[in-house]
Amino acid sequence: MSARDNILNRLRIGARTAFAHPNATTAREAEWAAKQPPIGDPARRFLAEIGKVGTSYLRVPDWTAVPDAVTSWVREYGISSVMTGTTPALEPLREHLRAQGVDTRILAETAETQREEIFNTDCGITTARGAIADTGSLLLIPSAQEPRLLSLAMPVHIALLERANLFPTLADYLANNEFRNQPPTNLVLVSGASRTADIELTLTVGVHGPKVLLVALIG
Amino acid sequence: MKPDAGRFKVDAARATLNATLRQNLNHTLGLIRARRDAAFEALTAPEELQEIGQAIKQESLARLPELLERLEDRLTARGIQVHWAETADEANAIVLEIARRRGVQLVVKGKTMVSEETELNRFLQRHGIEVLEADLGEYIVQLAQQPPSHIVAPAIHMNRREIADLFHEKLGEPYTVDIEAMTAMARRVLREKFKTAGMGVTGVNFAIAETGTLCLVENEGNGRMCTTAPPVHVAMMGLEKVVANLSDLPTLNRLLTRSATGQAISTYFNWISSPRRRGEKDGPEEVHVVILDNGRSSVYSDGELRDTLACLRCGACLNICPVYARIGGHAYRAVYMGPIGKILTPQLAGLETAGHLTGASTLCGACAEVCPVKIPIPDLLLRLRQEGSQPTAAGRALFGPGAGSQRKPAEAMLWKGWQVLHDRPAYYRAATALARAAAALLPRRAASLSPWGRRRELPVPARASLHALLRNRPGA
Ligand code: SF4
């Protein structure tokens, strides 16, 4: 018999002899959540939460205002090179940055062929699928157009988030069944710049991921 | 590293006298407890959340075999390869086989306690494969050639000066006690490794059966690097990590990060549901999951002890434990230390090897209170103590191997004598009279009784017994 069958057989015997604690938890979770302090306006809550961990943001009325917002960050943080995916919606931004003399790269091949370029770019720019207001978390679903390393390998990460895609809580996002129906290769909730507290529990920002996280809230 | 009763006494005694260790632990544990408490106080009805968390884990455990099969089914359907290991050796062999097939020379590792359990690093290195820990705390203890002393904060026993010395000596970097500068050094070294590693190894915090999703909780980004940059990702999980529903995640994660670090959520909450798909430009081509038993199924077979498997590995019970705070993590000589270690290690390693750890507790109950999934650690400690000291001749080995192994003949005889005395009034009176008369001759410190007795003064028996007082009271 295989290890698999041995293990499962032992567990099946155990499952019969030991006590079970069946419990309908979903209803209790909803009840508990209803007791919590109200989240209020999701955008305001989201910005308040990301502020607590030192994430800066700019609010812009629509996509046409994004290039200027990004350019102002490029100046402020002394960014000399940026990288985006192939997302067509970001083409105006790329053109704008190039016109400003910013070295604007595209991750168009693969991480293997563009490795050195990826690890030697100052800033990655991605869109966000949405965000979770109560914990101040960006909801990123990397894709063929926007690979995972764009939000991970560069010292600065700029995330572009539409206000309409804010969810009050993680449970609210999961309730829409998008994930359940089609789990993406990778989904990551990002709640700030990379950090550690492994030395004397002292918070230090920028370990393996970005040292700076910037959010443009659109709408 | 193997638990050892004799060495435990020596190590624990030595640790309590180590002023630096005591200072380091006091500082960090104080901070971490305050953060955890603040995070829970910010919630309305936090105990209710703990109860829900407990119910979720209980339900998942009750359905464990079914959920594991479903998990396997879902993962496999999306191209994640599932392996089962009955023992630590089997798990290591599986990882080695994958590494060999892919020609891997360098492995980068995220924080995983299961790989500590199987001693994967040593195993792979013996087979010529370099392994580098990527979590900063793990990296520090790896450089220091020590095991982690805490399941969440591996280098919690060291202060910045000790780490500065280490980095200076091992990395040849200029000496600095600046934490930011030291973190930057580690970032520099590990960056290069992420670029070239052939395999990333991580643990799993939650494995969702419903969707076939592996969830990793972390702050540094090393877990994301390990699961994104190398061409192969191997996730190692204890079989108890499976959770039934996607909708269980918000509650469990809320409890985990609040209990572990006092955060409402960790910086990264990383969900993996497949290897790189066609057209995607990064992410591993192969994703493997190694599901490890290593004694868990036998723990599972006992309805009471099974609660041990609900553990989220948050470390809150370590942070609040008065014993852990005084002896630190290394004295236990076990992968899992502190309260959870005291119940888990004897069950995984056997009572013969690790039964003595069940005695290293004051049964103060703080761990059970702070545990996000309400594991009744003191009850389980008592149960295991009982298992360890029951007469083997009775043949009622509830727990199986190791039952009765902690029985001390002298102690058993003492109890037998106690029983005889208390059964017979005449003997009892004679014995108490004798004890009172002999009390003056006894040493004030009960040195020979136990380490505990060595630090305590014996109470002085009253000059007259209660019996005598009652008999002689006026009007009697
Ligand atoms: S036993 Fe409870 S408190 Fe201790 S690590 Fe496990 S979940 Fe956390």
Coordinates of N, CA and C in Angstrom, one line a residue, chain A residues 2-4 6-8 10-12 14-15 17-26 28-29 32 35-37 86 107-112 115-116 119-120 134-135 137 140 142-145 147-155 169-171 173-174 179-180 183-202 204 206-211, chain B residues 27-28 31-32 35 43-45 48-49 51-52 55-56 58-59 62 64-65 68-69 72 78 84-86 90 134-137 140 159-160 163 179-180 182-183 187 190-191 194-195 210-211 213 219-222 224-225 227-229 239 246-248 250-251 254 264-277 279-284 293 297 300-301 303 306:
Chain A
S2 N 0.4 2.3 -0.6 CA 1.1 3.5 -0.7 C 1.0 4.3 0.7
A3 N 2.0 5.3 0.8 CA 2.0 6.1 2.0 C 0.6 6.8 2.1
R4 N 0.1 7.2 0.9 CA -1.2 7.9 0.9 C -2.3 7.0 1.5
N6 N -2.0 4.4 3.4 CA -1.8 4.1 4.8 C -2.2 5.3 5.7
I7 N -1.9 6.5 5.3 CA -2.2 7.7 6.1 C -3.7 7.8 6.1
L8 N -4.3 7.8 5.0 CA -5.8 8.0 4.9 C -6.5 6.9 5.7
R10 N -5.5 5.2 8.3 CA -5.4 5.5 9.8 C -6.3 6.6 10.2
L11 N -6.4 7.7 9.3 CA -7.3 8.8 9.7 C -8.7 8.4 9.6
R12 N -9.1 7.5 8.7 CA -10.5 7.1 8.6 C -10.9 6.4 9.8
G14 N -9.6 6.8 12.8 CA -9.6 7.8 13.8 C -10.9 8.6 13.7
A15 N -11.3 8.9 12.5 CA -12.4 9.8 12.3 C -13.7 9.1 12.8
T17 N -13.7 6.8 15.4 CA -13.7 6.5 16.8 C -13.7 7.8 17.7
A18 N -13.2 8.9 17.1 CA -13.0 10.1 17.9 C -14.2 11.0 17.8
F19 N -14.3 11.9 18.7 CA -15.5 12.8 18.7 C -15.4 13.8 17.6
A20 N -16.5 14.0 17.0 CA -16.6 15.1 16.0 C -17.2 16.3 16.6
H21 N -16.9 17.5 16.1 CA -17.5 18.7 16.6 C -18.2 19.4 15.5
P22 N -19.2 18.9 14.9 CA -19.8 19.6 13.8 C -20.4 20.9 14.3
N23 N -20.2 21.9 13.5 CA -20.6 23.2 13.9 C -20.9 24.1 12.7
A24 N -22.0 24.7 12.7 CA -22.3 25.6 11.6 C -21.6 27.0 11.9
T25 N -20.4 27.2 11.3 CA -19.7 28.4 11.6 C -20.0 29.6 10.8
T26 N -20.5 29.4 9.6 CA -20.7 30.6 8.7 C -21.6 31.6 9.3
R28 N -22.4 32.0 12.4 CA -21.7 32.6 13.6 C -20.7 33.7 13.2
E29 N -20.0 33.5 12.1 CA -19.1 34.5 11.7 C -19.8 35.7 11.3
W32 N -20.9 37.6 14.3 CA -19.7 38.2 15.0 C -19.3 39.5 14.2
K35 N -21.2 42.6 14.8 CA -21.0 43.3 16.1 C -19.8 44.3 16.1
Q36 N -19.0 44.1 15.1 CA -17.8 45.0 15.0 C -18.1 46.4 14.7
P37 N -17.2 47.3 15.1 CA -17.4 48.7 14.8 C -17.6 48.9 13.3
T86 N 2.1 44.3 -19.8 CA 1.7 44.6 -21.2 C 0.3 45.2 -21.2
L107 N 7.6 44.2 -19.1 CA 7.9 42.8 -18.9 C 7.0 42.1 -19.9
A108 N 7.6 41.8 -21.1 CA 6.8 41.3 -22.2 C 7.3 39.9 -22.5
E109 N 8.5 39.5 -22.2 CA 8.9 38.1 -22.5 C 8.6 37.2 -21.3
T110 N 9.7 36.7 -20.6 CA 9.5 35.9 -19.4 C 10.5 36.4 -18.3
A111 N 10.2 36.0 -17.1 CA 11.0 36.4 -16.0 C 12.4 35.9 -16.2
E112 N 12.5 34.7 -16.9 CA 13.9 34.1 -17.1 C 14.7 35.0 -18.0
R115 N 15.4 38.6 -16.5 CA 15.8 38.5 -15.1 C 16.6 39.7 -14.6
E116 N 17.7 40.0 -15.3 CA 18.6 41.1 -14.8 C 17.8 42.4 -14.9
F119 N 15.3 42.7 -11.9 CA 16.0 42.9 -10.6 C 16.8 44.2 -10.6
N120 N 16.8 44.9 -11.7 CA 17.6 46.2 -11.7 C 16.7 47.3 -12.1
D134 N -11.2 47.1 5.4 CA -11.0 47.1 6.9 C -9.6 46.7 7.3
T135 N -8.8 46.1 6.4 CA -7.5 45.8 6.8 C -6.5 46.6 6.0
S137 N -5.9 46.4 2.6 CA -5.1 45.4 1.8 C -5.4 45.6 0.3
L140 N -4.3 41.9 -5.2 CA -3.6 41.8 -6.5 C -3.8 40.4 -7.1
P142 N -2.1 38.8 -10.1 CA -1.2 38.9 -11.2 C -1.6 38.0 -12.4
S143 N -1.2 38.3 -13.6 CA -1.7 37.6 -14.8 C -0.6 37.6 -15.8
A144 N -0.9 37.0 -17.0 CA 0.0 37.0 -18.1 C 0.4 38.5 -18.4
Q145 N -0.6 39.4 -18.4 CA -0.3 40.8 -18.7 C 0.5 41.5 -17.6
P147 N 2.7 40.2 -14.6 CA 3.4 39.2 -13.8 C 3.6 39.5 -12.3
R148 N 3.8 38.5 -11.6 CA 3.9 38.6 -10.1 C 5.1 39.4 -9.7
L149 N 6.2 39.3 -10.4 CA 7.4 40.0 -9.9 C 7.3 41.5 -9.9
L150 N 6.4 42.1 -10.7 CA 6.2 43.5 -10.8 C 5.8 44.1 -9.5
S151 N 5.2 43.4 -8.7 CA 4.8 43.9 -7.4 C 5.7 43.4 -6.3
L152 N 6.8 42.8 -6.6 CA 7.7 42.2 -5.6 C 9.2 42.5 -5.7
A153 N 9.7 42.5 -7.0 CA 11.1 42.6 -7.1 C 11.7 44.0 -7.0
M154 N 10.9 45.0 -7.3 CA 11.5 46.3 -7.4 C 11.4 47.1 -6.0
P155 N 12.3 48.0 -5.7 CA 12.3 48.7 -4.5 C 11.0 49.5 -4.2
T169 N -14.8 44.1 3.5 CA -14.0 43.1 4.2 C -13.6 42.0 3.2
L170 N -12.7 41.1 3.6 CA -12.3 40.0 2.8 C -13.5 39.0 2.6
A171 N -14.3 38.9 3.6 CA -15.5 38.0 3.4 C -16.4 38.6 2.3
Y173 N -15.4 40.2 -0.4 CA -14.8 39.8 -1.7 C -15.1 38.3 -2.0
L174 N -14.9 37.5 -1.0 CA -15.0 36.0 -1.2 C -16.5 35.7 -1.6
F179 N -13.4 34.2 -7.0 CA -12.3 33.4 -6.7 C -12.7 31.9 -6.7
R180 N -13.8 31.6 -6.0 CA -14.3 30.2 -5.9 C -14.5 29.6 -7.3
P183 N -10.2 29.9 -9.4 CA -9.1 30.3 -8.6 C -7.9 30.7 -9.5
P184 N -7.4 31.9 -9.4 CA -6.2 32.3 -10.2 C -4.9 31.6 -9.8
T185 N -3.9 31.6 -10.6 CA -2.7 31.0 -10.3 C -2.2 31.6 -8.9
N186 N -2.3 32.9 -8.8 CA -1.8 33.5 -7.6 C -2.7 34.7 -7.3
L187 N -3.1 34.8 -6.0 CA -3.7 36.0 -5.5 C -3.0 36.4 -4.3
V188 N -2.7 37.7 -4.2 CA -2.0 38.1 -3.0 C -2.6 39.4 -2.4
L189 N -2.8 39.4 -1.1 CA -3.3 40.6 -0.4 C -2.0 41.3 0.1
V190 N -1.8 42.5 -0.3 CA -0.6 43.3 0.1 C -1.1 44.4 1.0
S191 N -0.5 44.4 2.2 CA -0.9 45.5 3.2 C 0.2 46.3 3.6
G192 N 1.0 46.8 2.7 CA 2.1 47.6 3.1 C 3.4 47.2 2.4
A193 N 4.5 48.0 2.7 CA 5.8 47.6 2.2 C 6.3 46.4 2.9
S194 N 7.2 45.7 2.3 CA 7.8 44.5 2.9 C 8.4 44.9 4.2
R195 N 8.2 44.1 5.3 CA 8.8 44.5 6.6 C 9.2 43.2 7.4
T196 N 10.0 43.5 8.4 CA 10.4 42.4 9.3 C 10.5 43.0 10.7
A197 N 10.4 42.1 11.7 CA 10.6 42.5 13.1 C 11.5 41.5 13.8
D198 N 12.3 40.8 13.0 CA 13.0 39.7 13.5 C 14.2 40.0 14.3
I199 N 14.7 41.3 14.3 CA 15.7 41.7 15.2 C 15.1 42.5 16.3
E200 N 15.1 42.0 17.5 CA 14.6 42.7 18.7 C 13.2 43.2 18.5
L201 N 12.5 42.6 17.6 CA 11.1 43.0 17.4 C 10.9 44.4 16.9
T202 N 12.0 44.9 16.3 CA 12.0 46.3 15.8 C 11.6 46.3 14.4
T204 N 11.3 47.0 10.7 CA 12.2 47.5 9.7 C 11.6 47.2 8.3
G206 N 11.3 47.0 4.2 CA 12.1 46.7 3.0 C 13.0 45.6 3.2
V207 N 12.5 44.4 3.3 CA 13.4 43.2 3.4 C 13.5 42.6 2.0
H208 N 12.6 41.7 1.7 CA 12.7 41.1 0.4 C 11.9 41.7 -0.7
G209 N 10.8 42.3 -0.3 CA 9.9 42.9 -1.2 C 10.2 44.4 -1.3
P210 N 9.2 45.2 -1.9 CA 9.4 46.7 -2.0 C 9.6 47.4 -0.7
K211 N 10.4 48.4 -0.7 CA 10.6 49.2 0.5 C 9.6 50.3 0.6
Chain B
H27 N 12.4 41.6 27.1 CA 12.2 42.7 26.3 C 11.2 42.4 25.1
T28 N 11.5 41.3 24.4 CA 10.7 41.0 23.2 C 9.4 40.4 23.6
L31 N 6.9 43.0 24.6 CA 6.4 43.8 23.5 C 5.4 43.0 22.7
I32 N 5.7 41.8 22.4 CA 4.8 41.0 21.6 C 3.5 40.7 22.3
R35 N 1.4 43.8 22.1 CA 0.8 44.0 20.7 C -0.4 43.0 20.5
L43 N -11.1 44.5 19.1 CA -12.3 43.8 18.6 C -13.4 43.8 19.6
T44 N -14.6 43.7 19.1 CA -15.8 43.5 19.9 C -15.9 42.0 20.1
A45 N -16.1 41.5 21.3 CA -16.3 40.1 21.5 C -15.2 39.2 20.9
E48 N -15.5 35.4 21.4 CA -16.4 34.7 20.4 C -15.7 34.4 19.1
L49 N -14.8 35.3 18.7 CA -14.0 35.0 17.5 C -13.1 33.7 17.8
E51 N -13.8 31.3 19.8 CA -14.7 30.1 19.7 C -15.1 29.7 18.3
I52 N -15.3 30.7 17.4 CA -15.6 30.4 16.0 C -14.3 29.7 15.4
A55 N -14.2 26.3 16.5 CA -15.2 25.4 15.8 C -14.8 25.1 14.3
I56 N -14.2 26.1 13.7 CA -13.7 25.9 12.3 C -12.7 24.7 12.3
Q58 N -12.1 22.5 14.5 CA -12.7 21.2 15.0 C -13.4 20.5 13.8
E59 N -14.2 21.3 13.1 CA -14.9 20.8 12.0 C -14.0 20.2 10.9
A62 N -12.6 17.0 12.2 CA -13.6 15.9 12.2 C -13.7 15.3 10.8
L64 N -11.3 15.3 8.5 CA -9.9 15.3 7.9 C -9.7 14.4 6.7
P65 N -10.0 13.1 6.8 CA -9.6 12.3 5.7 C -10.4 12.7 4.4
L68 N -8.7 16.0 3.1 CA -7.4 15.8 2.4 C -7.6 15.2 1.0
E69 N -8.5 14.3 0.9 CA -8.7 13.8 -0.5 C -9.3 14.8 -1.4
E72 N -6.4 17.1 -2.4 CA -5.5 16.4 -3.4 C -6.2 16.5 -4.8
R78 N -5.5 21.1 -11.1 CA -4.9 22.3 -11.6 C -3.4 22.2 -11.8
W84 N 2.6 12.2 -0.5 CA 2.3 11.9 0.9 C 3.5 11.3 1.5
A85 N 3.8 11.7 2.7 CA 4.9 11.1 3.5 C 4.5 10.7 4.8
E86 N 4.8 9.4 5.1 CA 4.4 8.9 6.5 C 5.4 9.3 7.5
E90 N 10.7 10.1 4.7 CA 10.0 10.0 3.4 C 9.9 11.4 2.8
A134 N 15.6 32.1 4.0 CA 15.4 33.4 3.4 C 14.6 34.3 4.4
D135 N 13.9 33.7 5.4 CA 13.3 34.5 6.4 C 14.4 35.1 7.3
L136 N 14.4 36.4 7.6 CA 15.5 37.0 8.2 C 15.9 36.3 9.5
G137 N 14.9 36.0 10.4 CA 15.1 35.3 11.6 C 15.8 34.0 11.4
I140 N 19.3 34.3 10.3 CA 20.2 34.6 11.4 C 20.6 33.3 12.2
N159 N 20.1 39.4 20.8 CA 19.9 40.9 20.7 C 20.7 41.4 19.6
R160 N 20.6 42.7 19.3 CA 21.2 43.3 18.1 C 22.7 43.2 18.1
I163 N 23.7 39.8 17.0 CA 23.5 39.6 15.6 C 24.5 40.4 14.8
I179 N 19.9 48.2 13.0 CA 19.0 47.1 12.6 C 18.7 47.3 11.1
E180 N 18.5 48.5 10.7 CA 18.2 48.7 9.2 C 19.3 48.3 8.4
M182 N 21.6 46.1 9.1 CA 21.8 44.7 9.1 C 20.7 44.0 8.2
T183 N 19.5 44.6 8.2 CA 18.5 44.0 7.4 C 18.9 44.2 5.9
R187 N 19.2 41.4 2.9 CA 18.5 41.6 1.6 C 19.5 41.5 0.4
L190 N 20.6 37.7 0.0 CA 19.5 36.8 -0.4 C 19.0 37.1 -1.8
R191 N 19.0 38.4 -2.2 CA 18.6 38.8 -3.5 C 19.3 37.9 -4.6
F194 N 18.0 34.4 -4.6 CA 16.6 34.3 -5.2 C 16.7 34.2 -6.7
K195 N 17.7 35.0 -7.3 CA 17.8 35.0 -8.7 C 18.3 33.7 -9.3
E210 N -11.7 23.2 -0.4 CA -12.8 23.6 -1.4 C -12.3 24.0 -2.7
T211 N -11.2 24.8 -2.7 CA -10.7 25.3 -4.0 C -9.3 24.8 -4.4
T213 N -6.3 25.5 -2.6 CA -5.5 26.7 -2.6 C -4.5 26.6 -1.4
N219 N 5.4 38.6 6.3 CA 5.6 40.0 6.3 C 6.8 40.4 5.4
E220 N 7.8 39.5 5.2 CA 9.0 40.0 4.6 C 9.0 39.9 3.1
G221 N 8.2 39.0 2.5 CA 8.2 38.8 1.0 C 9.1 37.7 0.6
N222 N 9.8 37.0 1.6 CA 10.6 35.9 1.3 C 9.8 34.7 0.8
R224 N 6.9 35.0 -0.8 CA 6.5 35.3 -2.2 C 7.7 35.1 -3.1
M225 N 8.9 35.5 -2.7 CA 10.1 35.2 -3.5 C 10.3 33.7 -3.8
T227 N 8.2 31.4 -3.8 CA 7.1 30.8 -4.5 C 6.9 31.4 -5.9
T228 N 7.8 32.4 -6.2 CA 7.7 33.1 -7.5 C 8.9 33.0 -8.4
A229 N 10.1 33.2 -7.8 CA 11.3 33.3 -8.6 C 11.9 32.0 -9.1
L239 N -0.4 17.3 7.9 CA -1.7 17.0 7.3 C -2.9 17.7 8.0
L246 N -13.2 28.1 1.8 CA -12.7 29.4 1.5 C -13.2 30.4 2.5
S247 N -14.4 30.3 2.9 CA -15.1 31.3 3.8 C -14.5 31.2 5.2
D248 N -13.7 30.1 5.5 CA -13.1 30.0 6.8 C -11.9 30.9 7.0
P250 N -11.1 34.3 6.4 CA -11.1 35.5 7.1 C -11.0 35.4 8.6
T251 N -11.7 34.5 9.2 CA -11.7 34.3 10.6 C -10.3 33.7 11.1
R254 N -7.5 36.3 10.7 CA -7.7 37.3 11.7 C -7.1 36.9 13.0
A264 N -3.4 43.2 12.3 CA -4.8 42.8 11.8 C -4.7 41.9 10.6
I265 N -3.6 42.1 9.9 CA -3.3 41.2 8.7 C -1.8 41.3 8.5
S266 N -1.2 40.3 8.0 CA 0.2 40.3 7.7 C 0.4 41.1 6.4
T267 N 1.6 41.5 6.1 CA 1.9 42.3 4.9 C 1.5 41.6 3.7
Y268 N 1.9 40.3 3.6 CA 1.5 39.5 2.5 C 0.6 38.3 2.9
F269 N -0.4 38.1 2.2 CA -1.3 36.9 2.4 C -1.4 36.3 1.0
N270 N -0.6 35.3 0.8 CA -0.3 34.8 -0.6 C -1.1 33.5 -0.8
W271 N -1.9 33.5 -1.9 CA -2.7 32.3 -2.2 C -2.3 31.7 -3.5
I272 N -1.9 30.5 -3.5 CA -1.4 29.8 -4.7 C -2.4 28.7 -5.1
S273 N -2.8 28.7 -6.3 CA -3.7 27.6 -6.7 C -3.3 26.9 -8.0
S274 N -2.1 27.2 -8.5 CA -1.7 26.4 -9.7 C -0.2 26.8 -10.0
P275 N 0.5 26.0 -10.7 CA 1.8 26.4 -11.2 C 1.6 27.4 -12.3
R276 N 2.7 27.9 -12.9 CA 2.6 28.9 -14.0 C 1.7 28.4 -15.1
R277 N 0.8 29.1 -15.6 CA -0.1 28.7 -16.7 C 0.5 29.1 -18.0
G279 N 1.4 31.0 -21.1 CA 1.3 32.4 -21.4 C 1.8 33.3 -20.2
E280 N 1.7 32.8 -19.0 CA 2.2 33.6 -17.8 C 3.7 33.7 -17.9
K281 N 4.2 34.8 -17.4 CA 5.6 35.1 -17.6 C 6.5 34.8 -16.4
D282 N 5.9 34.6 -15.3 CA 6.7 34.2 -14.1 C 5.9 33.2 -13.3
G283 N 6.6 32.8 -12.1 CA 6.0 31.8 -11.3 C 6.6 30.5 -11.6
P284 N 6.6 29.5 -10.7 CA 7.2 28.2 -10.9 C 6.5 27.4 -11.9
D293 N 2.7 13.1 7.6 CA 2.0 12.5 8.7 C 3.0 12.6 10.0
S297 N -1.3 11.1 12.5 CA -2.5 10.2 12.4 C -2.7 9.5 13.7
Y300 N -4.3 11.8 16.0 CA -5.7 12.0 15.6 C -6.6 11.0 16.1
S301 N -6.1 9.8 16.3 CA -7.0 8.7 16.7 C -7.5 8.8 18.1
G303 N -9.6 11.0 20.6 CA -10.6 12.1 20.6 C -10.2 13.3 21.4
R306 N -6.5 14.8 20.0 CA -6.7 15.3 18.7 C -6.7 16.9 18.7

